[in-house]
Coordinates of C-alpha atoms in Angstrom, one line a residue:
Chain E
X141 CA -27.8 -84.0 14.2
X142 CA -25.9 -82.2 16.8
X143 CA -24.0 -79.1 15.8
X144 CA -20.3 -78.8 15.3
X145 CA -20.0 -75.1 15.8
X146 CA -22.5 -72.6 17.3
X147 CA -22.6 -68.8 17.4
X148 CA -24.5 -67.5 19.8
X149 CA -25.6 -63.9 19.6
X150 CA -21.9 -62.9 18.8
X151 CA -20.3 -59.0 19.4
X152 CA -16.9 -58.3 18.2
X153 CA -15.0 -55.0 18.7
X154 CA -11.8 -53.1 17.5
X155 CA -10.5 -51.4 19.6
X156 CA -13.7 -51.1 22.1
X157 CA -16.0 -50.0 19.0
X158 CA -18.3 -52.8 17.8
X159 CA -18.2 -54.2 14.2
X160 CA -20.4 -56.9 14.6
X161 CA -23.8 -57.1 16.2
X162 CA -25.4 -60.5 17.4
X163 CA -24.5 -63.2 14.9
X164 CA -25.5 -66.4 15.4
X165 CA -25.6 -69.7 13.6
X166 CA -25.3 -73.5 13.8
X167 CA -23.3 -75.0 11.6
X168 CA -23.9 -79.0 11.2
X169 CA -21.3 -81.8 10.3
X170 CA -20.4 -81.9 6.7
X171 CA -22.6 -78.5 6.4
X172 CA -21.3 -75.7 4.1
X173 CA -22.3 -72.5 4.9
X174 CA -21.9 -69.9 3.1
X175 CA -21.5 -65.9 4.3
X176 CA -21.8 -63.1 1.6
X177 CA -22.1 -59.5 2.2
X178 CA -20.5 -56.6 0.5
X179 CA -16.7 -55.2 1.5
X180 CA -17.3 -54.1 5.0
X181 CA -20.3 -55.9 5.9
X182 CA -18.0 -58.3 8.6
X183 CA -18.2 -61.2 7.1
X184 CA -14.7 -61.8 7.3
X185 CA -14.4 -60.8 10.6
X186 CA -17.1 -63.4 12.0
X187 CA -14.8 -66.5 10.9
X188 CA -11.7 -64.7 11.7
X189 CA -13.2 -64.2 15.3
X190 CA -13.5 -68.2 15.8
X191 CA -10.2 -69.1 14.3
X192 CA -8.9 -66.1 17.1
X193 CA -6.8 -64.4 13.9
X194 CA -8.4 -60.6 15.3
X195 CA -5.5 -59.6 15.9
X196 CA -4.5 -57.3 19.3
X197 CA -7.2 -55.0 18.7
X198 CA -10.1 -57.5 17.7
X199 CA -12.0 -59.0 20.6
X200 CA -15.7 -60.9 20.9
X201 CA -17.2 -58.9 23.5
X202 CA -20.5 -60.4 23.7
X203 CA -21.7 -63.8 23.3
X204 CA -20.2 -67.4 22.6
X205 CA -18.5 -69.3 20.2
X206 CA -18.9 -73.1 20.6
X207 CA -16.4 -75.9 19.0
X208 CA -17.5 -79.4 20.6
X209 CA -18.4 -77.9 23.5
X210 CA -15.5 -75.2 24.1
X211 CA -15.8 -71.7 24.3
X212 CA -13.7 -70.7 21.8
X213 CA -13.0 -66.8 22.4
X214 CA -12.0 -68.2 26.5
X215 CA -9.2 -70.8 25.1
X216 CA -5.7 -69.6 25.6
X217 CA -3.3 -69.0 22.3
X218 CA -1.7 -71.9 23.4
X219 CA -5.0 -74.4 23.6
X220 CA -6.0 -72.2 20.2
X221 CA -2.6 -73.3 18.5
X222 CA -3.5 -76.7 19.2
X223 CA -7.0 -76.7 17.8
X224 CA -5.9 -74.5 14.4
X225 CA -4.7 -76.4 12.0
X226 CA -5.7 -80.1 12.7
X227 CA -9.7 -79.5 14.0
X228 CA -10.0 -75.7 12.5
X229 CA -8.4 -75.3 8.8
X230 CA -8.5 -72.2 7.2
X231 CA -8.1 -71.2 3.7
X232 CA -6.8 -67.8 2.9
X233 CA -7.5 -65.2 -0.2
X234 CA -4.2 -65.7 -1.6
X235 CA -3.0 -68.8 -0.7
X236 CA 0.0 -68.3 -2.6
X237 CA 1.0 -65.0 -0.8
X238 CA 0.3 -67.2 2.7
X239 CA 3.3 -69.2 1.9
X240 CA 7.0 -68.5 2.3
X241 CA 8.2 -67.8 -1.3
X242 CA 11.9 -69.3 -1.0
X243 CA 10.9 -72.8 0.3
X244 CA 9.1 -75.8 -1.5
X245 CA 5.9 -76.5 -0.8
X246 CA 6.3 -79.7 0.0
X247 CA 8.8 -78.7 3.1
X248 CA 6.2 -76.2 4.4
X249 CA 3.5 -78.4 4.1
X250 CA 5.8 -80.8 6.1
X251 CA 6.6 -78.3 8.6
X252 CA 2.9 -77.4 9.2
X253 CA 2.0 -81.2 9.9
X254 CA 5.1 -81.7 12.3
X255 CA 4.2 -79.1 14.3
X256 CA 1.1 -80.8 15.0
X257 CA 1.4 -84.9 15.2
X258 CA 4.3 -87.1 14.8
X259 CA 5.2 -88.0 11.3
X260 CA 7.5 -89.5 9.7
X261 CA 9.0 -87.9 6.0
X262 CA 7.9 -90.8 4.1
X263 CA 4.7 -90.9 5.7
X264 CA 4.1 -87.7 5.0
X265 CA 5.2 -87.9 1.8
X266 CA 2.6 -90.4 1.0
X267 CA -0.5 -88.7 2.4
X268 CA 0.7 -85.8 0.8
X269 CA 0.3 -86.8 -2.5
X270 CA -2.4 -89.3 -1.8
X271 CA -4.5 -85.8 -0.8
X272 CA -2.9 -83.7 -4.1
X273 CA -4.1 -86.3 -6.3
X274 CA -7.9 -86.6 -5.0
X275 CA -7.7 -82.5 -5.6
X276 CA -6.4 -82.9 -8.8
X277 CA -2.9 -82.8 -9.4
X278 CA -1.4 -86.0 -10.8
X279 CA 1.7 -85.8 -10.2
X280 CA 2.1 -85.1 -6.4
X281 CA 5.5 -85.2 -6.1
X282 CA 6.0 -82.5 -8.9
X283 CA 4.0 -79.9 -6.6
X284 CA 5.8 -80.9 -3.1
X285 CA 9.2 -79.9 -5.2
X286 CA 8.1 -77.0 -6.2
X287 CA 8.3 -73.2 -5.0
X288 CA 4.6 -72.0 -4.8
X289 CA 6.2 -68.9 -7.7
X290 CA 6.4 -71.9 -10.2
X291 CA 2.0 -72.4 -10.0
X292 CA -0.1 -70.6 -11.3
X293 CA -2.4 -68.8 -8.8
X294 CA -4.9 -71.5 -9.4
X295 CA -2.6 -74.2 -8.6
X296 CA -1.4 -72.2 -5.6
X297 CA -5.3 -71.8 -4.4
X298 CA -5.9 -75.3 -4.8
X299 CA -2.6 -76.2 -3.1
X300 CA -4.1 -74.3 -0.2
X301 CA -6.9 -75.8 0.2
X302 CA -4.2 -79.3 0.1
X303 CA -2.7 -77.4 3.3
X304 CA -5.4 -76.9 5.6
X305 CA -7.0 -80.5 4.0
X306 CA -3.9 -82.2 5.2
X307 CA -4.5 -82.8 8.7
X308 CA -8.2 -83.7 8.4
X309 CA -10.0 -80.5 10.2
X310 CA -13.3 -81.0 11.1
X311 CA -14.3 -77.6 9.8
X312 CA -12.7 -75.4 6.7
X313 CA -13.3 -72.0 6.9
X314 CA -12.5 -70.3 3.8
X315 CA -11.8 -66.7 2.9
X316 CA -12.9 -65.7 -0.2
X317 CA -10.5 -68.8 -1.8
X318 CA -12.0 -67.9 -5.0
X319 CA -12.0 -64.4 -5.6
X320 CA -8.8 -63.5 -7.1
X321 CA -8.8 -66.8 -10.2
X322 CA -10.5 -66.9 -14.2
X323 CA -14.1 -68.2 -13.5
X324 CA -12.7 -71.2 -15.3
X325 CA -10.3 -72.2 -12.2
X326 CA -13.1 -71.2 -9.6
X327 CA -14.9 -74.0 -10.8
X328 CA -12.5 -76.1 -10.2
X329 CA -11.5 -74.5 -6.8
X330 CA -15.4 -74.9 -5.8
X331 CA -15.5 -78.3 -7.1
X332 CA -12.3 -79.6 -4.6
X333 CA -14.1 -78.0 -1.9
X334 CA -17.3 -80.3 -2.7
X335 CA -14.9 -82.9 -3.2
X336 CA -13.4 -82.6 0.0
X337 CA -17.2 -82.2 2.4
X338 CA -17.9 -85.7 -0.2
X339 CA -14.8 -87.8 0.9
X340 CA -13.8 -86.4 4.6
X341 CA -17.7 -85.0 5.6
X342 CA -16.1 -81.9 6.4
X343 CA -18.1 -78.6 7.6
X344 CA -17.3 -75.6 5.5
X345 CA -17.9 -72.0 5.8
X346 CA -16.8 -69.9 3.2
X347 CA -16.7 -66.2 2.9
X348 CA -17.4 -64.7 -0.4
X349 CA -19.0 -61.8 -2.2
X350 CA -19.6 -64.1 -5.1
X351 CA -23.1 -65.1 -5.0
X352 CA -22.4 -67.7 -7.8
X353 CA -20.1 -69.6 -5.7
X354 CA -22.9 -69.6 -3.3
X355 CA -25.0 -70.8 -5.1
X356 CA -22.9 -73.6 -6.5
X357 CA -22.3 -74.9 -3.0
X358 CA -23.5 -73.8 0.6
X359 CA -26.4 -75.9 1.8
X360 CA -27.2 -72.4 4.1
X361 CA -26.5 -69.2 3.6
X362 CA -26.1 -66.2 5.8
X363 CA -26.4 -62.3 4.3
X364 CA -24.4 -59.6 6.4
X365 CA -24.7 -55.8 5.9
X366 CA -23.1 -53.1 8.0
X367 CA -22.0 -56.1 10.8
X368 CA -25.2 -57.8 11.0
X369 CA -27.3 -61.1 9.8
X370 CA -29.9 -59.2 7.2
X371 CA -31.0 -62.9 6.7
X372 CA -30.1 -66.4 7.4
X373 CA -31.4 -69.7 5.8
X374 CA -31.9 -71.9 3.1
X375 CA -29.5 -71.3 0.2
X376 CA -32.5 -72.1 -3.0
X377 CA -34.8 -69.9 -0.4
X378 CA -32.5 -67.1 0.1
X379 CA -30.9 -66.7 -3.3
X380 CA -34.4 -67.3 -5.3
X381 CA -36.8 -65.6 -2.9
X382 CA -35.6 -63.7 -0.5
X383 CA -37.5 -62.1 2.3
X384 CA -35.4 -59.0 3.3
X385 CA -35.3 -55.6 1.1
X386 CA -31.7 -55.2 1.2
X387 CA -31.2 -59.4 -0.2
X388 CA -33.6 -58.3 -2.7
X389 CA -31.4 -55.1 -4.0
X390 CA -28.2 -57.4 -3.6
X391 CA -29.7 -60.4 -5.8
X392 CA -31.2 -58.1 -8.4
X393 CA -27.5 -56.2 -8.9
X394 CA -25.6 -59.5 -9.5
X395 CA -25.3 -60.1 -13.2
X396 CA -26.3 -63.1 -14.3
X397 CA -25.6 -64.3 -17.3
X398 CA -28.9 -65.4 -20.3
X399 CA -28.1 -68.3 -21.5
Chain O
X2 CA -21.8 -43.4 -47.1
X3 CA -21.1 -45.6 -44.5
X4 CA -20.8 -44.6 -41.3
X5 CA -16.9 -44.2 -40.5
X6 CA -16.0 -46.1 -37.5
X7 CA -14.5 -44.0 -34.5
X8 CA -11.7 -46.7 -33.6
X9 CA -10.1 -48.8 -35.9
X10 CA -7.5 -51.4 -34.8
X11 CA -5.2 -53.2 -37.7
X12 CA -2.9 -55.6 -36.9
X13 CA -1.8 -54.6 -33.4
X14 CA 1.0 -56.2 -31.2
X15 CA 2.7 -56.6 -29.0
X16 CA 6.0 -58.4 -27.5
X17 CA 7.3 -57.8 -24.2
X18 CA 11.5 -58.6 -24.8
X19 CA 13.2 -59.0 -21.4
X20 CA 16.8 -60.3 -20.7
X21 CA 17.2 -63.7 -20.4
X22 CA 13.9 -64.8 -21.1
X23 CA 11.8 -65.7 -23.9
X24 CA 9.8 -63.1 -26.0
X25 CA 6.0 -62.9 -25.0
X26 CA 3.5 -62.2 -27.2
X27 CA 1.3 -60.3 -25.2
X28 CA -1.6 -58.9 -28.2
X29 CA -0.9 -61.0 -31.4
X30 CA -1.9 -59.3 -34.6
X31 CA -6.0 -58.4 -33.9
X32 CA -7.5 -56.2 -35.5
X33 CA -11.4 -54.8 -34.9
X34 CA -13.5 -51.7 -35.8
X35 CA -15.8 -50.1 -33.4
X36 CA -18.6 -47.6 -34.6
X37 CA -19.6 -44.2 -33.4
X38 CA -22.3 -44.8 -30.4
X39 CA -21.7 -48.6 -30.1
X40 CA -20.5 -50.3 -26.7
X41 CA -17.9 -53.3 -27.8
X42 CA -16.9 -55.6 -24.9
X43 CA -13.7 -57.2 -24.8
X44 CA -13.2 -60.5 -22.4
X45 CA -11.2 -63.1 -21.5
X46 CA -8.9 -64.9 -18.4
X47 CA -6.3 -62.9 -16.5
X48 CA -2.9 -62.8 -18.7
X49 CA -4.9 -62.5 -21.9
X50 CA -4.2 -59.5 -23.2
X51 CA -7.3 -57.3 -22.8
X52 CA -5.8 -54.3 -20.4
X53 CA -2.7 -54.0 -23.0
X54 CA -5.4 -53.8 -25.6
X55 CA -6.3 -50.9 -23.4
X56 CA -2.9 -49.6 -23.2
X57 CA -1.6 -49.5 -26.6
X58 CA -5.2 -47.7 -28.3
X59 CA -4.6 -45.4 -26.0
X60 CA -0.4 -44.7 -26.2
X61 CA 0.0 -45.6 -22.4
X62 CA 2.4 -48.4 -24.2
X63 CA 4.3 -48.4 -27.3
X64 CA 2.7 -50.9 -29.6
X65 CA 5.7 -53.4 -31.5
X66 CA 3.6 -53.4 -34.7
X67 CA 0.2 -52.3 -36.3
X68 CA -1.7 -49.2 -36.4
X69 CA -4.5 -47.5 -34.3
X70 CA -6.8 -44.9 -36.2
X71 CA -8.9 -42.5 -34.3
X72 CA -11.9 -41.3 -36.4
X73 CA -10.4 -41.9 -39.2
X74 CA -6.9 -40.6 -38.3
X75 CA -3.7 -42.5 -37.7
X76 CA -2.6 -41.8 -33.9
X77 CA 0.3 -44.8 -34.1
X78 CA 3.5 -42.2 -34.1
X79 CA 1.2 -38.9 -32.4
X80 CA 3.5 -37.5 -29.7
X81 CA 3.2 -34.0 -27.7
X82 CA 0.7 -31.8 -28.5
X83 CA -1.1 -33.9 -31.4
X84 CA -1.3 -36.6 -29.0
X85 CA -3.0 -34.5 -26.4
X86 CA -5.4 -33.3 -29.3
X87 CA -6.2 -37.1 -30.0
X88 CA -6.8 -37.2 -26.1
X89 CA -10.0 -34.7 -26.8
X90 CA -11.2 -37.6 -28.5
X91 CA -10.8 -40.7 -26.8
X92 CA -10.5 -40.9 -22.5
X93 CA -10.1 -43.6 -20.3
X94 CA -11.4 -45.1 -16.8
X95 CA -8.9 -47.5 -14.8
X96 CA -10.0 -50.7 -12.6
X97 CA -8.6 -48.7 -9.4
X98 CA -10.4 -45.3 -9.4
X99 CA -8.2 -44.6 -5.8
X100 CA -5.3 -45.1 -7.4
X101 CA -6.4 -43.3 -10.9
X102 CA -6.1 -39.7 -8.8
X103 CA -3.1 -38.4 -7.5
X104 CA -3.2 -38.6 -4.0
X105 CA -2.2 -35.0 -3.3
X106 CA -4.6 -33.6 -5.4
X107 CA -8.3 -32.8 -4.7
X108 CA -10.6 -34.3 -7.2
X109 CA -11.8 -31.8 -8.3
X110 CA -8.1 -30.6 -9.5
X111 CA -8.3 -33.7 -11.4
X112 CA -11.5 -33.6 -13.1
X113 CA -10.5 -30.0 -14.0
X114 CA -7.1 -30.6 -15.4
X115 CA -8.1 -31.4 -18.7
X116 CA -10.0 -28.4 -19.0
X117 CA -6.8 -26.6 -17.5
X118 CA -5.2 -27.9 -20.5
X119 CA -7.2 -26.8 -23.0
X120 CA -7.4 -23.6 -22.1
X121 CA -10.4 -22.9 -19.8
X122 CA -10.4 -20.3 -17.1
X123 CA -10.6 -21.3 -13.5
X124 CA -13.7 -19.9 -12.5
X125 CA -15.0 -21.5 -16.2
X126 CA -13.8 -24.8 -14.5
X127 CA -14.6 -24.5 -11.8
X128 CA -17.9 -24.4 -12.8
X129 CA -17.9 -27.2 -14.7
X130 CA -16.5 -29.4 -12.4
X131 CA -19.7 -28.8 -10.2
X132 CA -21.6 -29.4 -13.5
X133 CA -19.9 -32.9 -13.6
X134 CA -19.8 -34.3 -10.4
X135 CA -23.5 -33.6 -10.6
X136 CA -23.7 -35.1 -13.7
X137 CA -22.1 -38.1 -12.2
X138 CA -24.1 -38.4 -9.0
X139 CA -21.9 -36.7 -6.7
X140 CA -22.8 -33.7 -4.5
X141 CA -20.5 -30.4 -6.2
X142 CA -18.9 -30.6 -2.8
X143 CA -16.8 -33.6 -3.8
X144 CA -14.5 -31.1 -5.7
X145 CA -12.9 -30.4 -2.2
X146 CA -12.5 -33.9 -1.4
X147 CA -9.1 -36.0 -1.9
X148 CA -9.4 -39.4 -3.1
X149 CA -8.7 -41.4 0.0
X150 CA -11.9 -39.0 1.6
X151 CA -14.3 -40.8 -0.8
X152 CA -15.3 -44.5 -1.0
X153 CA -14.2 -46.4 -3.9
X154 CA -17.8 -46.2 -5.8
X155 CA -18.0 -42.3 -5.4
X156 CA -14.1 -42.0 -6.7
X157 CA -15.3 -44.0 -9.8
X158 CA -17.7 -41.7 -10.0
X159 CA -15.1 -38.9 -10.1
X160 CA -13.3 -40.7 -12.7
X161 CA -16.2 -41.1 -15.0
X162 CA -16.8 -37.1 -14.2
X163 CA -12.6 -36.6 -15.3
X164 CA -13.0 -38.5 -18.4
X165 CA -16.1 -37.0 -20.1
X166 CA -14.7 -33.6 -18.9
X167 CA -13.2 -32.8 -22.4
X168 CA -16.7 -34.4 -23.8
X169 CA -14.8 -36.9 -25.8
X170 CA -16.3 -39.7 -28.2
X171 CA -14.4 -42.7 -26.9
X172 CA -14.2 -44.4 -23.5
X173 CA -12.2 -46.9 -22.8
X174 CA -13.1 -48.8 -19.4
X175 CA -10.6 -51.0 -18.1
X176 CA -12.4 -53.2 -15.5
X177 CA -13.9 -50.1 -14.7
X178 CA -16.5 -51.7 -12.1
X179 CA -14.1 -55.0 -11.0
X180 CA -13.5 -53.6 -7.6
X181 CA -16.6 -52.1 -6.7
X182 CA -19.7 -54.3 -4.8
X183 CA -22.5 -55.1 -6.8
X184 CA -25.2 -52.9 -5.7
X185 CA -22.2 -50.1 -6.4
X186 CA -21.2 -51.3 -9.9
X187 CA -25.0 -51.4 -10.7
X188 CA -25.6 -47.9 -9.9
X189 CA -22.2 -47.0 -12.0
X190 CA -23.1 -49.2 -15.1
X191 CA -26.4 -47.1 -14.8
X192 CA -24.4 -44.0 -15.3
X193 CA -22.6 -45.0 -18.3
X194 CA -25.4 -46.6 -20.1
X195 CA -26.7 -42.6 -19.1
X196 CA -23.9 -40.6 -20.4
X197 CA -23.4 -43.0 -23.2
X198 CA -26.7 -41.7 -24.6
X199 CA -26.9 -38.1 -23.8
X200 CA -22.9 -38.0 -25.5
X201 CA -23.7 -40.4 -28.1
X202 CA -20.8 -42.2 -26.5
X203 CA -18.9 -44.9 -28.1
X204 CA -17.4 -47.6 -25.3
X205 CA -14.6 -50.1 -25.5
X206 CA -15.6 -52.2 -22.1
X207 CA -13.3 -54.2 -21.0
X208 CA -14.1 -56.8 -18.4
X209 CA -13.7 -60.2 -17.1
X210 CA -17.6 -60.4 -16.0
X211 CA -19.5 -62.1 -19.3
X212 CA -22.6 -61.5 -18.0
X213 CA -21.9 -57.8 -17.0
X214 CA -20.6 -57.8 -21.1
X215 CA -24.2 -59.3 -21.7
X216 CA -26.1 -56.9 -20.3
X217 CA -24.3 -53.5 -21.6
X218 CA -22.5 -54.0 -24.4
X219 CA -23.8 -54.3 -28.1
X220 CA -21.0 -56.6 -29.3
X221 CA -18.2 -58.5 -27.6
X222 CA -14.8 -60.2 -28.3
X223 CA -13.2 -62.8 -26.8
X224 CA -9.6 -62.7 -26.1
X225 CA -7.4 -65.7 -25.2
X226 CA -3.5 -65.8 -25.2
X227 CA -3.2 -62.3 -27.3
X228 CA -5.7 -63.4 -30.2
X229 CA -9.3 -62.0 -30.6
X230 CA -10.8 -66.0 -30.9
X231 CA -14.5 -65.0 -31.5
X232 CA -16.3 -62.2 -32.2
X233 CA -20.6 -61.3 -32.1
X234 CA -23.7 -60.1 -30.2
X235 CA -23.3 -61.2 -26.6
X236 CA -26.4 -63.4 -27.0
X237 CA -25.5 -65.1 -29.9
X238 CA -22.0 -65.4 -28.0
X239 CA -23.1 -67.0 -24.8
X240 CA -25.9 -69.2 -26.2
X241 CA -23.7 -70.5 -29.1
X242 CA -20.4 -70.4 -28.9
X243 CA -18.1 -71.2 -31.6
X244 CA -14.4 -71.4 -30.4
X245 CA -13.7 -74.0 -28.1
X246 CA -12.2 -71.6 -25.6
X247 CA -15.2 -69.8 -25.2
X248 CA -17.2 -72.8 -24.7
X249 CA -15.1 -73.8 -22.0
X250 CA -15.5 -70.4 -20.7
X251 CA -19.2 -70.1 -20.7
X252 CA -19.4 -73.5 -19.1
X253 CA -17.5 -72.6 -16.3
X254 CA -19.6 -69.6 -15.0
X255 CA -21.5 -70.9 -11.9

């Protein structure tokens, strides 16, 4: 099948020095990648770079990044604004600390959908909860009503994921939207993500230094060191027997638990 | 006569009271020994209580109720300079080694301090120092350094080097490798299994990572809501678990 989004021997610079060297990667529909890499290894920056959340000094200096057949470091903010959101969704560290902490959830959630298609309250109301409850919250309405300081930060992660869900993206990029819960509510965070590829065939690429969460869900998986791929393929291949010396040192340092 | 252990917890507690709110119950009346060379792992879920655990052994907070002995001496109500002595003893090493040094100090100024205050020289220390960091696996230059100068792994390093400074018997490790990569925790787990037997070091590890706990520590308790709920080898622990909590915890690691 064709590819959604393609990399194509990506460079991206702050300020004019180079933190990322040649990336590239397809990325198929209702494919989950996954990118791991220790702190400073880029990983971040790669998906930030498509998303164009570089900031002033970030730029891709080299190569392309295709979405359906657009270039997406050449579109202006204004063409970017329009693709973030309802074809790109992101999902952030600390989705809790990504919302405003004196409104409900429900009227930022609203406000983030109005700014992209017209929609009613009601109708929004509706697919709001419709989405909350295939993510696991059963009462919908109880969340929308709520200030995100009143859920826990594994309700807060999983009301993110709800956010960028909400306007059916065709691709999810997540930020290590695991990192910072009990292992017990990553499971759950990583099962909603499944959940999500299963019912809307969404693409996924999710950032994370946790192999386990890897493991648990990327079909492929990319390795980054220092700004560039160490190794790229098959998740089973990669994790179980991997070709490159540093993928070796990283798999044998994880801990894994005997059972 | 048996062995006497060098930590022994009874009954410890303790309830955070704030105005307008309810009491909470923060460590709810455990109790646990731990024996001179052995490495006792502590888990459980954010919230549970381990770092106040942490906190109240070692007088950082005031316990509510219960008693803490130190090799066989009561360290509940030590203050000033009999506190300080009990510090010989017992030493700790924080989640955040940055954070952990004072900024405007150079590590080597805190790895020497408790030296300082016990009455060694400078030149003495600062020849131990050197002796440390090597120790540690850091060059003897590091002593110049400040803390924002050294990447996170190499300041844990330097806190490992400031805790064993005064030699003491008892670590207590706080998260002590939660922030650092893997391939950088790996290499600082290496160095405490290292000093633990050249010291004949006894460990309270604290830690969120089971099968971290699995792999260095002797014995392990599981914490949930303030309560120790189960107790064992780490094996035994993670292949049969007894307490429904810990079930549900072992069945959630991917």
């Amino acid at each position: 099948m064709a590819e959604i989004l393609r990399y194509d021997r990506v460079d991206i610079a702050y300020n004019g020095k180079t933190v990322i060297t040649g990336v590239s990667f397809d990325l198929r529909p209702g494919e989950i990648l996954g990118i791991v890499g220790e702190s400073g290894s880029g990983k971040s920056t790669v998906i930030k770079a498509a998303m164009g959340l570089l900031g002033p000094s970030g730029q891709v200096t080299r190569g392309d990044i295709f979405y359906k057949g657009k270039d997406l470091p050449d579109l202006s903010p204004a063409e970017m604004r329009r693709l973030n959101g309802p074809e790109l969704g992101m999902i952030f560290q600390s989705a809790g600390a990504s919302f405003c902490p004196i409104r409900t959830v429900g009227a930022q959630l609203y406000e983030s959908m109005t700014e992209h298609e017209r929609v009613t309250k009601a109708d929004f109301t509706h697919r709001a909860c419709e989405l909350l409850q295939k993510i696991g919250f059963e009462d919908g309405m109880r969340i929308l009503n709520s200030y995100p300081f009143e859920l826990s930060g594994g309700m807060q992660q999983r009301v993110g994921i709800a956010a960028a869900m909400l306007m059916n993206p065709s691709i999810l990029f997540a930020d290590e939207p695991t990192s910072a819960l009990d292992v017990s509510v990553q499971k759950q965070v990583v099962e909603e993500m499944l959940l999500v590829r299963e019912a809307f065939g969404t693409s996924i690429v999710i950032v994370t230094h946790n192999i386990g969460v890897i493991g648990a869900m990327a079909d492929n998986v990319m390795v980054m060191k220092d700004g560039r791929m160490v190794e790229y393929g098959e998740t089973r291949q990669v994790l179980d027997d991997p070709r490159e010396a540093y993928t070796k040192t990283l798999m044998a340092a994880v801990p894994r638990l005997k059972r | 006569m048996p062995m006497q252990p060098i930590l022994k917890v009874e009954n410890l507690t303790k309830v955070f009271k704030s105005n307008g709110r309810p009491d909470f119950t923060a460590v709810d009346h455990i109790g646990f020994e731990l024996m001179p060379g052995e490495c006792l792992g502590l888990i459980g879920e954010s919230g549970s209580g381990k770092s106040t655990v942490a906190n109240l052994i070692t007088r950082l907070t005031d316990m509510s109720e219960g008693r803490v002995l130190l090799d066989g001496r009561d360290i509940t109500r030590l203050s000033g300079s009999a506190l300080r002595e009990a510090y010989r003893q017992m030493q700790m090493v924080f989640q955040t080694p940055t954070e952990s040094f004072d900024p405007r100090h150079t590590l080597g100024d805190g790895i020497g301090e408790s030296l300082r205050n016990f009455g060694a020289c400078r030149a003495e220390v600062k020849k131990r120092v050197a002796a440390l960091l090597t120790q540690c696996g850091l060059p003897a230059e590091f002593a110049d350094r400040y803390p924002h100068q050294v990447s996170g792994g190499q300041c844990q390093r330097a806190a490992i080097a400031r805790a064993i400074a005064i030699e003491p018997r008892l670590l207590i490790c706080d998260e002590a490798t939660s922030a650092l990569d893997v391939t950088i925790q790996k290499e600082v787990i290496a160095l405490l299994g290292r000093l633990r037997e050249a010291m004949h070091l006894s460990i309270l590890f604290i830690c969120h990572d089971i099968a971290l706990v699995q792999q260095f520590c002797d014995r392990v308790m599981v914490m949930y809501k303030g309560k120790i709920v189960e107790e064992g080898v780490p094996d035994e622990v993670i292949r049969n678990p007894k307490n429904d909590y810990t079930k549900r915890l072992i069945e959630s690691i991917l």
